[in-house]
Amino acid sequence: MKDTERELADCVGAIYQAGAGDGSWLDVGERICRIMDARRALLNLGGPGGPRNLLMPADGSESAYSAYFHASDPYAAKARYDFATARKYHLGNAKLGAELVAETDFLHSEFYSDFARHHERRHVIGGMAGITEATPVLVFRGDDAGAFDETHVRLLKTLMPHVQRAIELRARLGRDDEAVALTRAALDALPVGVSVVDAGLKIRFINDLARRYLAGPDSGLFSLRSGPYAGSGVYLAAMSREEAGVLRRLVASATSGGPGGAMRVTSRNGAVVALMVAPAPLGLANDVSGRDGGDARDPLALIILRPLNRKAVPQADMLCEMFGFSRAEAEVALALSGGASAEDVARGRGVSLMTVRSQIRSILGKSEAENLRDFERTMATLGALVPQLR
């Protein structure tokens, strides 16, 4: 004998697991069909590749419905109308198919003639869910199984509030995942190296530039795997014992309520890298925690990395677009930023000193710089926006 109460409780648990991403919606569909003595169930929700039925495996019936027949489904159309006109009244409710669409209208519809009768969708019961649009749960039986009754309506009504909460949970987690993905993409696009570490220097996040620096043969920093297993963690370390000690002290400060600080790391080839260590902003810490085996409550440190002896200058095209320089003016501006004098620029370009001085006056005017020193500060600021370690 079927234990309906136990099956309902198990189904509710499966619904919340699916909504949280820890379980399968197909398991939910199977449980709903078993409770309702049904053949098929439908819950269309968006995702990668567009809306699809989460409750049934993708077979020929589901493909045909998604490709064409969803547009002529009278039950889905009625759900959209009810949701748009009286959402609060219909949300969580359940009705027999005949209460949603008149039997004669359904049996004479294209949807029934060309699709439903061939795929065990003769009898229907529907429950209303949705956040910004109707996402009903529709449960079907074939012609040989007989119609649903009020007992099945009560069973589906019991499940619908849980389905609604699971849909809301799925949407919220989806937005969180999207925000995390955007955060990480933005950090990867920065022209500086960025890493987030915990108090023990375990790396919780590292962007592309910092990862390439750590992988370099002459890097003054490196990543160290701890423990015999892949999940043991990767830690940030410095080649020099003295620099490693300073790095640990700065991270300890940043993760214990202090301000962190700054230091220099010298690589084996003499290149110098500046490190800025500060407490990780709470939002960033939440984004990178919990997804890499860490606790979101752990205090984290943000490390900014940038080479000091690698001079970065903007591209000529960037100067032309930003200040309206001519190509010649942009090239003169770059030469001046590289330390050349007006005389050096004139000789190098094979033009008169008067021509170069005229171009300098135009450069200062277009960039609204007071003098060459002021313009050099502007170029240094723009240079900081140029991606490094490429």
GROMACS .gro file of C-alpha atoms in nm:
model
  390
    1MET     CA    1   0.000   0.000   0.000
    2LYS     CA    2   0.128   0.343  -0.092
    3ASP     CA    3   0.229   0.566   0.200
    4THR     CA    4   0.114   0.898   0.052
    5GLU     CA    5   0.216   1.113   0.348
    6ARG     CA    6   0.570   0.972   0.343
    7GLU     CA    7   0.594   1.019  -0.032
    8LEU     CA    8   0.474   1.379  -0.003
    9ALA     CA    9   0.737   1.453   0.263
   10ASP     CA   10   1.009   1.293   0.051
   11CYS     CA   11   0.894   1.491  -0.252
   12VAL     CA   12   0.903   1.818  -0.058
   13GLY     CA   13   1.260   1.742   0.047
   14ALA     CA   14   1.355   1.665  -0.314
   15ILE     CA   15   1.197   1.991  -0.430
   16TYR     CA   16   1.411   2.202  -0.195
   17GLN     CA   17   1.725   2.006  -0.283
   18ALA     CA   18   1.661   2.069  -0.653
   19GLY     CA   19   1.593   2.438  -0.593
   20ALA     CA   20   1.922   2.472  -0.405
   21GLY     CA   21   2.112   2.294  -0.680
   22ASP     CA   22   2.195   1.995  -0.461
   23GLY     CA   23   1.939   1.760  -0.611
   24SER     CA   24   1.776   1.668  -0.939
   25TRP     CA   25   1.455   1.818  -1.076
   26LEU     CA   26   1.412   1.491  -1.266
   27ASP     CA   27   1.386   1.318  -0.928
   28VAL     CA   28   1.113   1.569  -0.837
   29GLY     CA   29   0.928   1.492  -1.159
   30GLU     CA   30   0.947   1.120  -1.094
   31ARG     CA   31   0.815   1.163  -0.739
   32ILE     CA   32   0.527   1.389  -0.850
   33CYS     CA   33   0.425   1.135  -1.115
   34ARG     CA   34   0.433   0.855  -0.857
   35ILE     CA   35   0.223   1.048  -0.605
   36MET     CA   36  -0.029   1.154  -0.872
   37ASP     CA   37  -0.033   0.820  -1.058
   38ALA     CA   38   0.064   1.022  -1.365
   39ARG     CA   39   0.275   0.961  -1.675
   40ARG     CA   40   0.434   1.301  -1.730
   41ALA     CA   41   0.493   1.630  -1.549
   42LEU     CA   42   0.591   1.974  -1.678
   43LEU     CA   43   0.774   2.266  -1.519
   44ASN     CA   44   0.927   2.494  -1.782
   45LEU     CA   45   1.205   2.716  -1.647
   46GLY     CA   46   1.474   2.916  -1.822
   47GLY     CA   47   1.843   2.834  -1.817
   48PRO     CA   48   2.136   2.783  -2.054
   49GLY     CA   49   1.988   2.711  -2.397
   50GLY     CA   50   1.650   2.860  -2.310
   51PRO     CA   51   1.341   2.730  -2.125
   52ARG     CA   52   1.308   2.357  -2.082
   53ASN     CA   53   1.103   2.108  -1.886
   54LEU     CA   54   1.298   2.037  -1.568
   55LEU     CA   55   1.081   1.746  -1.460
   56MET     CA   56   1.122   1.506  -1.754
   57PRO     CA   57   1.422   1.371  -1.947
   58ALA     CA   58   1.474   1.532  -2.287
   59ASP     CA   59   1.305   1.287  -2.525
   60GLY     CA   60   1.120   1.331  -2.854
   61SER     CA   61   0.805   1.447  -2.677
   62GLU     CA   62   0.986   1.719  -2.482
   63SER     CA   63   1.179   1.833  -2.788
   64ALA     CA   64   0.861   1.864  -2.993
   65TYR     CA   65   0.689   2.056  -2.714
   66SER     CA   66   0.980   2.300  -2.669
   67ALA     CA   67   1.027   2.350  -3.043
   68TYR     CA   68   0.666   2.409  -3.143
   69PHE     CA   69   0.372   2.291  -2.936
   70HIS     CA   70   0.439   2.502  -2.624
   71ALA     CA   71   0.307   2.798  -2.823
   72SER     CA   72  -0.032   2.630  -2.877
   73ASP     CA   73  -0.067   2.470  -2.532
   74PRO     CA   74  -0.406   2.596  -2.404
   75TYR     CA   75  -0.320   2.516  -2.041
   76ALA     CA   76   0.000   2.720  -2.053
   77ALA     CA   77  -0.193   3.004  -2.218
   78LYS     CA   78  -0.455   2.994  -1.941
   79ALA     CA   79  -0.177   2.995  -1.678
   80ARG     CA   80  -0.022   3.305  -1.836
   81TYR     CA   81  -0.359   3.481  -1.837
   82ASP     CA   82  -0.439   3.390  -1.476
   83PHE     CA   83  -0.091   3.491  -1.360
   84ALA     CA   84  -0.113   3.828  -1.536
   85THR     CA   85  -0.464   3.912  -1.414
   86ALA     CA   86  -0.478   3.766  -1.062
   87ARG     CA   87  -0.136   3.634  -0.957
   88LYS     CA   88  -0.197   3.637  -0.581
   89TYR     CA   89  -0.523   3.450  -0.612
   90HIS     CA   90  -0.391   3.174  -0.838
   91LEU     CA   91  -0.038   3.134  -0.691
   92GLY     CA   92  -0.011   2.800  -0.511
   93ASN     CA   93  -0.354   2.691  -0.629
   94ALA     CA   94  -0.428   2.373  -0.827
   95LYS     CA   95  -0.714   2.288  -1.063
   96LEU     CA   96  -0.833   2.004  -1.279
   97GLY     CA   97  -0.779   2.042  -1.651
   98ALA     CA   98  -1.150   2.084  -1.721
   99GLU     CA   99  -1.160   2.383  -1.482
  100LEU     CA  100  -0.880   2.548  -1.679
  101VAL     CA  101  -0.984   2.470  -2.036
  102ALA     CA  102  -1.324   2.336  -2.143
  103GLU     CA  103  -1.306   1.970  -2.246
  104THR     CA  104  -1.461   2.032  -2.586
  105ASP     CA  105  -1.220   2.316  -2.662
  106PHE     CA  106  -0.924   2.103  -2.562
  107LEU     CA  107  -1.029   1.797  -2.761
  108HIS     CA  108  -1.083   2.007  -3.075
  109SER     CA  109  -0.755   2.196  -3.042
  110GLU     CA  110  -0.451   2.155  -3.264
  111PHE     CA  111  -0.250   2.091  -2.948
  112TYR     CA  112  -0.453   1.781  -2.863
  113SER     CA  113  -0.495   1.648  -3.218
  114ASP     CA  114  -0.133   1.682  -3.327
  115PHE     CA  115   0.052   1.640  -3.000
  116ALA     CA  116  -0.118   1.567  -2.667
  117ARG     CA  117  -0.308   1.252  -2.766
  118HIS     CA  118   0.011   1.098  -2.903
  119HIS     CA  119   0.217   1.166  -2.589
  120GLU     CA  120   0.002   1.065  -2.291
  121ARG     CA  121  -0.139   1.413  -2.225
  122ARG     CA  122  -0.512   1.348  -2.240
  123HIS     CA  123  -0.592   1.429  -1.875
  124VAL     CA  124  -0.437   1.728  -1.701
  125ILE     CA  125  -0.411   1.884  -1.358
  126GLY     CA  126  -0.227   2.212  -1.309
  127GLY     CA  127  -0.076   2.408  -1.019
  128MET     CA  128   0.030   2.774  -1.039
  129ALA     CA  129   0.382   2.897  -0.960
  130GLY     CA  130   0.603   3.175  -1.089
  131ILE     CA  131   0.800   3.486  -0.999
  132THR     CA  132   0.780   3.733  -1.286
  133GLU     CA  133   0.594   3.504  -1.525
  134ALA     CA  134   0.371   3.200  -1.501
  135THR     CA  135   0.562   2.874  -1.453
  136PRO     CA  136   0.285   2.624  -1.383
  137VAL     CA  137   0.333   2.262  -1.285
  138LEU     CA  138   0.124   2.053  -1.523
  139VAL     CA  139   0.072   1.681  -1.457
  140PHE     CA  140  -0.059   1.446  -1.730
  141ARG     CA  141  -0.218   1.108  -1.776
  142GLY     CA  142  -0.286   0.914  -2.091
  143ASP     CA  143  -0.634   0.826  -2.214
  144ASP     CA  144  -0.611   0.476  -2.065
  145ALA     CA  145  -0.541   0.597  -1.708
  146GLY     CA  146  -0.860   0.790  -1.636
  147ALA     CA  147  -0.908   1.149  -1.523
  148PHE     CA  148  -0.768   1.314  -1.212
  149ASP     CA  149  -1.003   1.394  -0.924
  150GLU     CA  150  -1.021   1.625  -0.623
  151THR     CA  151  -0.789   1.398  -0.424
  152HIS     CA  152  -0.515   1.475  -0.674
  153VAL     CA  153  -0.597   1.846  -0.656
  154ARG     CA  154  -0.537   1.840  -0.280
  155LEU     CA  155  -0.208   1.655  -0.326
  156LEU     CA  156  -0.080   1.905  -0.584
  157LYS     CA  157  -0.195   2.198  -0.368
  158THR     CA  158   0.017   2.056  -0.087
  159LEU     CA  159   0.325   2.059  -0.308
  160MET     CA  160   0.278   2.394  -0.485
  161PRO     CA  161   0.397   2.630  -0.204
  162HIS     CA  162   0.719   2.429  -0.185
  163VAL     CA  163   0.762   2.439  -0.562
  164GLN     CA  164   0.717   2.817  -0.550
  165ARG     CA  165   0.983   2.859  -0.280
  166ALA     CA  166   1.221   2.630  -0.468
  167ILE     CA  167   1.178   2.837  -0.785
  168GLU     CA  168   1.251   3.154  -0.586
  169LEU     CA  169   1.558   2.990  -0.430
  170ARG     CA  170   1.681   2.876  -0.773
  171ALA     CA  171   1.640   3.228  -0.912
  172ARG     CA  172   1.822   3.388  -0.618
  173LEU     CA  173   2.112   3.144  -0.639
  174GLY     CA  174   2.126   3.200  -1.014
  175ARG     CA  175   2.159   3.575  -0.960
  176ASP     CA  176   2.429   3.513  -0.699
  177ASP     CA  177   2.620   3.288  -0.938
  178GLU     CA  178   2.592   3.549  -1.213
  179ALA     CA  179   2.719   3.820  -0.978
  180VAL     CA  180   3.015   3.602  -0.878
  181ALA     CA  181   3.096   3.529  -1.243
  182LEU     CA  182   3.083   3.901  -1.326
  183THR     CA  183   3.304   3.984  -1.026
  184ARG     CA  184   3.565   3.733  -1.133
  185ALA     CA  185   3.552   3.844  -1.497
  186ALA     CA  186   3.601   4.206  -1.388
  187LEU     CA  187   3.901   4.111  -1.171
  188ASP     CA  188   4.053   3.918  -1.460
  189ALA     CA  189   4.022   4.229  -1.679
  190LEU     CA  190   4.217   4.452  -1.439
  191PRO     CA  191   4.566   4.568  -1.543
  192VAL     CA  192   4.708   4.461  -1.204
  193GLY     CA  193   4.746   4.126  -1.037
  194VAL     CA  194   4.482   4.050  -0.774
  195SER     CA  195   4.475   3.772  -0.519
  196VAL     CA  196   4.254   3.703  -0.218
  197VAL     CA  197   4.404   3.492   0.061
  198ASP     CA  198   4.302   3.385   0.409
  199ALA     CA  199   4.504   3.439   0.728
  200GLY     CA  200   4.714   3.132   0.651
  201LEU     CA  201   4.794   3.260   0.297
  202LYS     CA  202   4.568   3.002   0.135
  203ILE     CA  203   4.470   3.139  -0.205
  204ARG     CA  204   4.093   3.180  -0.235
  205PHE     CA  205   4.107   3.370  -0.564
  206ILE     CA  206   4.373   3.480  -0.810
  207ASN     CA  207   4.318   3.666  -1.136
  208ASP     CA  208   4.485   3.589  -1.467
  209LEU     CA  209   4.765   3.848  -1.438
  210ALA     CA  210   4.869   3.736  -1.090
  211ARG     CA  211   4.855   3.371  -1.193
  212ARG     CA  212   5.085   3.437  -1.488
  213TYR     CA  213   5.327   3.623  -1.262
  214LEU     CA  214   5.341   3.336  -1.013
  215ALA     CA  215   5.403   3.093  -1.298
  216GLY     CA  216   5.696   3.299  -1.432
  217PRO     CA  217   6.044   3.146  -1.398
  218ASP     CA  218   6.188   3.455  -1.228
  219SER     CA  219   5.895   3.542  -1.002
  220GLY     CA  220   5.972   3.650  -0.647
  221LEU     CA  221   5.645   3.488  -0.537
  222PHE     CA  222   5.514   3.139  -0.596
  223SER     CA  223   5.218   2.919  -0.512
  224LEU     CA  224   5.275   2.616  -0.293
  225ARG     CA  225   5.040   2.318  -0.268
  226SER     CA  226   5.000   2.187   0.086
  227GLY     CA  227   4.920   1.830   0.176
  228PRO     CA  228   4.910   1.509  -0.029
  229TYR     CA  229   4.570   1.564  -0.187
  230ALA     CA  230   4.451   1.800  -0.460
  231GLY     CA  231   4.194   1.950  -0.225
  232SER     CA  232   4.449   2.040   0.041
  233GLY     CA  233   4.484   2.394  -0.091
  234VAL     CA  234   4.732   2.623  -0.266
  235TYR     CA  235   4.921   2.884  -0.064
  236LEU     CA  236   5.103   3.206  -0.153
  237ALA     CA  237   5.471   3.224  -0.059
  238ALA     CA  238   5.778   3.442  -0.124
  239MET     CA  239   6.115   3.312  -0.240
  240SER     CA  240   6.305   3.519   0.017
  241ARG     CA  241   6.267   3.416   0.380
  242GLU     CA  242   6.271   3.779   0.490
  243GLU     CA  243   6.006   3.880   0.235
  244ALA     CA  244   5.797   3.575   0.327
  245GLY     CA  245   5.797   3.694   0.689
  246VAL     CA  246   5.690   4.046   0.590
  247LEU     CA  247   5.412   3.905   0.370
  248ARG     CA  248   5.280   3.692   0.658
  249ARG     CA  249   5.280   3.991   0.893
  250LEU     CA  250   5.091   4.213   0.646
  251VAL     CA  251   4.829   3.945   0.577
  252ALA     CA  252   4.792   3.880   0.951
  253SER     CA  253   4.728   4.253   1.001
  254ALA     CA  254   4.471   4.269   0.719
  255THR     CA  255   4.281   3.964   0.846
  256SER     CA  256   4.276   4.066   1.212
  257GLY     CA  257   4.125   4.412   1.187
  258GLY     CA  258   4.441   4.599   1.093
  259PRO     CA  259   4.515   4.800   0.778
  260GLY     CA  260   4.758   4.559   0.612
  261GLY     CA  261   5.038   4.748   0.436
  262ALA     CA  262   5.281   4.751   0.144
  263MET     CA  263   5.605   4.576   0.055
  264ARG     CA  264   5.842   4.507  -0.231
  265VAL     CA  265   5.932   4.162  -0.361
  266THR     CA  266   6.250   4.120  -0.563
  267SER     CA  267   6.265   3.836  -0.810
  268ARG     CA  268   6.575   3.638  -0.900
  269ASN     CA  269   6.638   3.847  -1.212
  270GLY     CA  270   6.625   4.171  -1.012
  271ALA     CA  271   6.273   4.274  -1.114
  272VAL     CA  272   6.081   4.444  -0.835
  273VAL     CA  273   5.710   4.394  -0.771
  274ALA     CA  274   5.502   4.613  -0.540
  275LEU     CA  275   5.246   4.439  -0.317
  276MET     CA  276   4.960   4.621  -0.147
  277VAL     CA  277   4.785   4.416   0.123
  278ALA     CA  278   4.450   4.527   0.266
  279PRO     CA  279   4.138   4.371   0.423
  280ALA     CA  280   3.923   4.221   0.148
  281PRO     CA  281   3.593   4.410   0.103
  282LEU     CA  282   3.305   4.209   0.247
  283GLY     CA  283   3.123   4.169  -0.085
  284LEU     CA  284   3.435   4.043  -0.259
  285ALA     CA  285   3.514   3.812   0.030
  286ASN     CA  286   3.166   3.663   0.012
  287ASP     CA  287   3.199   3.609  -0.363
  288VAL     CA  288   3.523   3.415  -0.342
  289SER     CA  289   3.451   3.228  -0.017
  290GLY     CA  290   3.253   2.911   0.020
  291ARG     CA  291   3.304   2.823  -0.347
  292ASP     CA  292   3.667   2.718  -0.306
  293GLY     CA  293   3.628   2.515   0.010
  294GLY     CA  294   3.643   2.813   0.244
  295ASP     CA  295   3.411   2.954   0.504
  296ALA     CA  296   3.243   3.280   0.399
  297ARG     CA  297   3.296   3.407   0.755
  298ASP     CA  298   3.676   3.379   0.737
  299PRO     CA  299   3.854   3.718   0.730
  300LEU     CA  300   4.037   3.755   0.401
  301ALA     CA  301   4.313   3.979   0.268
  302LEU     CA  302   4.322   4.145  -0.073
  303ILE     CA  303   4.665   4.156  -0.240
  304ILE     CA  304   4.734   4.390  -0.533
  305LEU     CA  305   5.047   4.312  -0.734
  306ARG     CA  306   5.223   4.533  -0.990
  307PRO     CA  307   5.581   4.535  -1.129
  308LEU     CA  308   5.767   4.858  -1.045
  309ASN     CA  309   6.046   4.851  -1.301
  310ARG     CA  310   5.829   4.777  -1.600
  311LYS     CA  311   5.719   5.109  -1.740
  312ALA     CA  312   5.373   5.103  -1.888
  313VAL     CA  313   5.263   5.357  -2.145
  314PRO     CA  314   4.934   5.393  -2.327
  315GLN     CA  315   4.907   5.312  -2.696
  316ALA     CA  316   4.912   5.587  -2.958
  317ASP     CA  317   4.557   5.495  -3.066
  318MET     CA  318   4.439   5.541  -2.707
  319LEU     CA  319   4.586   5.893  -2.696
  320CYS     CA  320   4.428   5.984  -3.030
  321GLU     CA  321   4.087   5.865  -2.913
  322MET     CA  322   4.109   6.022  -2.567
  323PHE     CA  323   4.259   6.363  -2.649
  324GLY     CA  324   4.202   6.403  -3.021
  325PHE     CA  325   4.577   6.396  -3.093
  326SER     CA  326   4.696   6.352  -3.447
  327ARG     CA  327   4.905   6.041  -3.503
  328ALA     CA  328   5.221   6.250  -3.506
  329GLU     CA  329   5.124   6.424  -3.181
  330ALA     CA  330   5.055   6.088  -3.016
  331GLU     CA  331   5.397   5.958  -3.118
  332VAL     CA  332   5.566   6.273  -2.986
  333ALA     CA  333   5.374   6.238  -2.658
  334LEU     CA  334   5.493   5.879  -2.620
  335ALA     CA  335   5.852   5.978  -2.692
  336LEU     CA  336   5.841   6.256  -2.434
  337SER     CA  337   5.693   6.016  -2.177
  338GLY     CA  338   5.984   5.783  -2.243
  339GLY     CA  339   6.226   6.049  -2.122
  340ALA     CA  340   6.330   6.204  -2.454
  341SER     CA  341   6.382   6.579  -2.479
  342ALA     CA  342   6.227   6.796  -2.748
  343GLU     CA  343   6.565   6.801  -2.925
  344ASP     CA  344   6.587   6.419  -2.910
  345VAL     CA  345   6.236   6.388  -3.055
  346ALA     CA  346   6.317   6.633  -3.337
  347ARG     CA  347   6.632   6.440  -3.431
  348GLY     CA  348   6.460   6.104  -3.407
  349ARG     CA  349   6.169   6.212  -3.623
  350GLY     CA  350   6.378   6.411  -3.870
  351VAL     CA  351   6.183   6.735  -3.820
  352SER     CA  352   6.273   7.080  -3.693
  353LEU     CA  353   6.278   7.165  -3.325
  354MET     CA  354   6.018   7.435  -3.399
  355THR     CA  355   5.781   7.169  -3.535
  356VAL     CA  356   5.819   6.953  -3.223
  357ARG     CA  357   5.765   7.251  -2.992
  358SER     CA  358   5.450   7.341  -3.186
  359GLN     CA  359   5.329   6.982  -3.143
  360ILE     CA  360   5.408   6.997  -2.769
  361ARG     CA  361   5.194   7.312  -2.733
  362SER     CA  362   4.910   7.132  -2.914
  363ILE     CA  363   4.953   6.825  -2.690
  364LEU     CA  364   4.938   7.033  -2.373
  365GLY     CA  365   4.635   7.224  -2.498
  366LYS     CA  366   4.437   6.917  -2.604
  367SER     CA  367   4.519   6.728  -2.284
  368GLU     CA  368   4.454   7.039  -2.069
  369ALA     CA  369   4.791   6.988  -1.898
  370GLU     CA  370   4.966   7.290  -1.747
  371ASN     CA  371   5.315   7.177  -1.848
  372LEU     CA  372   5.511   6.867  -1.950
  373ARG     CA  373   5.546   6.747  -1.591
  374ASP     CA  374   5.168   6.767  -1.549
  375PHE     CA  375   5.127   6.578  -1.878
  376GLU     CA  376   5.372   6.310  -1.761
  377ARG     CA  377   5.150   6.252  -1.456
  378THR     CA  378   4.854   6.207  -1.688
  379MET     CA  379   5.051   5.957  -1.898
  380ALA     CA  380   5.153   5.767  -1.585
  381THR     CA  381   4.787   5.744  -1.481
  382LEU     CA  382   4.687   5.617  -1.824
  383GLY     CA  383   4.980   5.376  -1.819
  384ALA     CA  384   4.837   5.221  -1.503
  385LEU     CA  385   4.533   5.120  -1.709
  386VAL     CA  386   4.741   4.928  -1.962
  387PRO     CA  387   4.732   4.552  -1.895
  388GLN     CA  388   5.064   4.412  -1.774
  389LEU     CA  389   5.232   4.072  -1.761
  390ARG     CA  390   5.087   3.976  -2.095
   0.00000   0.00000   0.00000
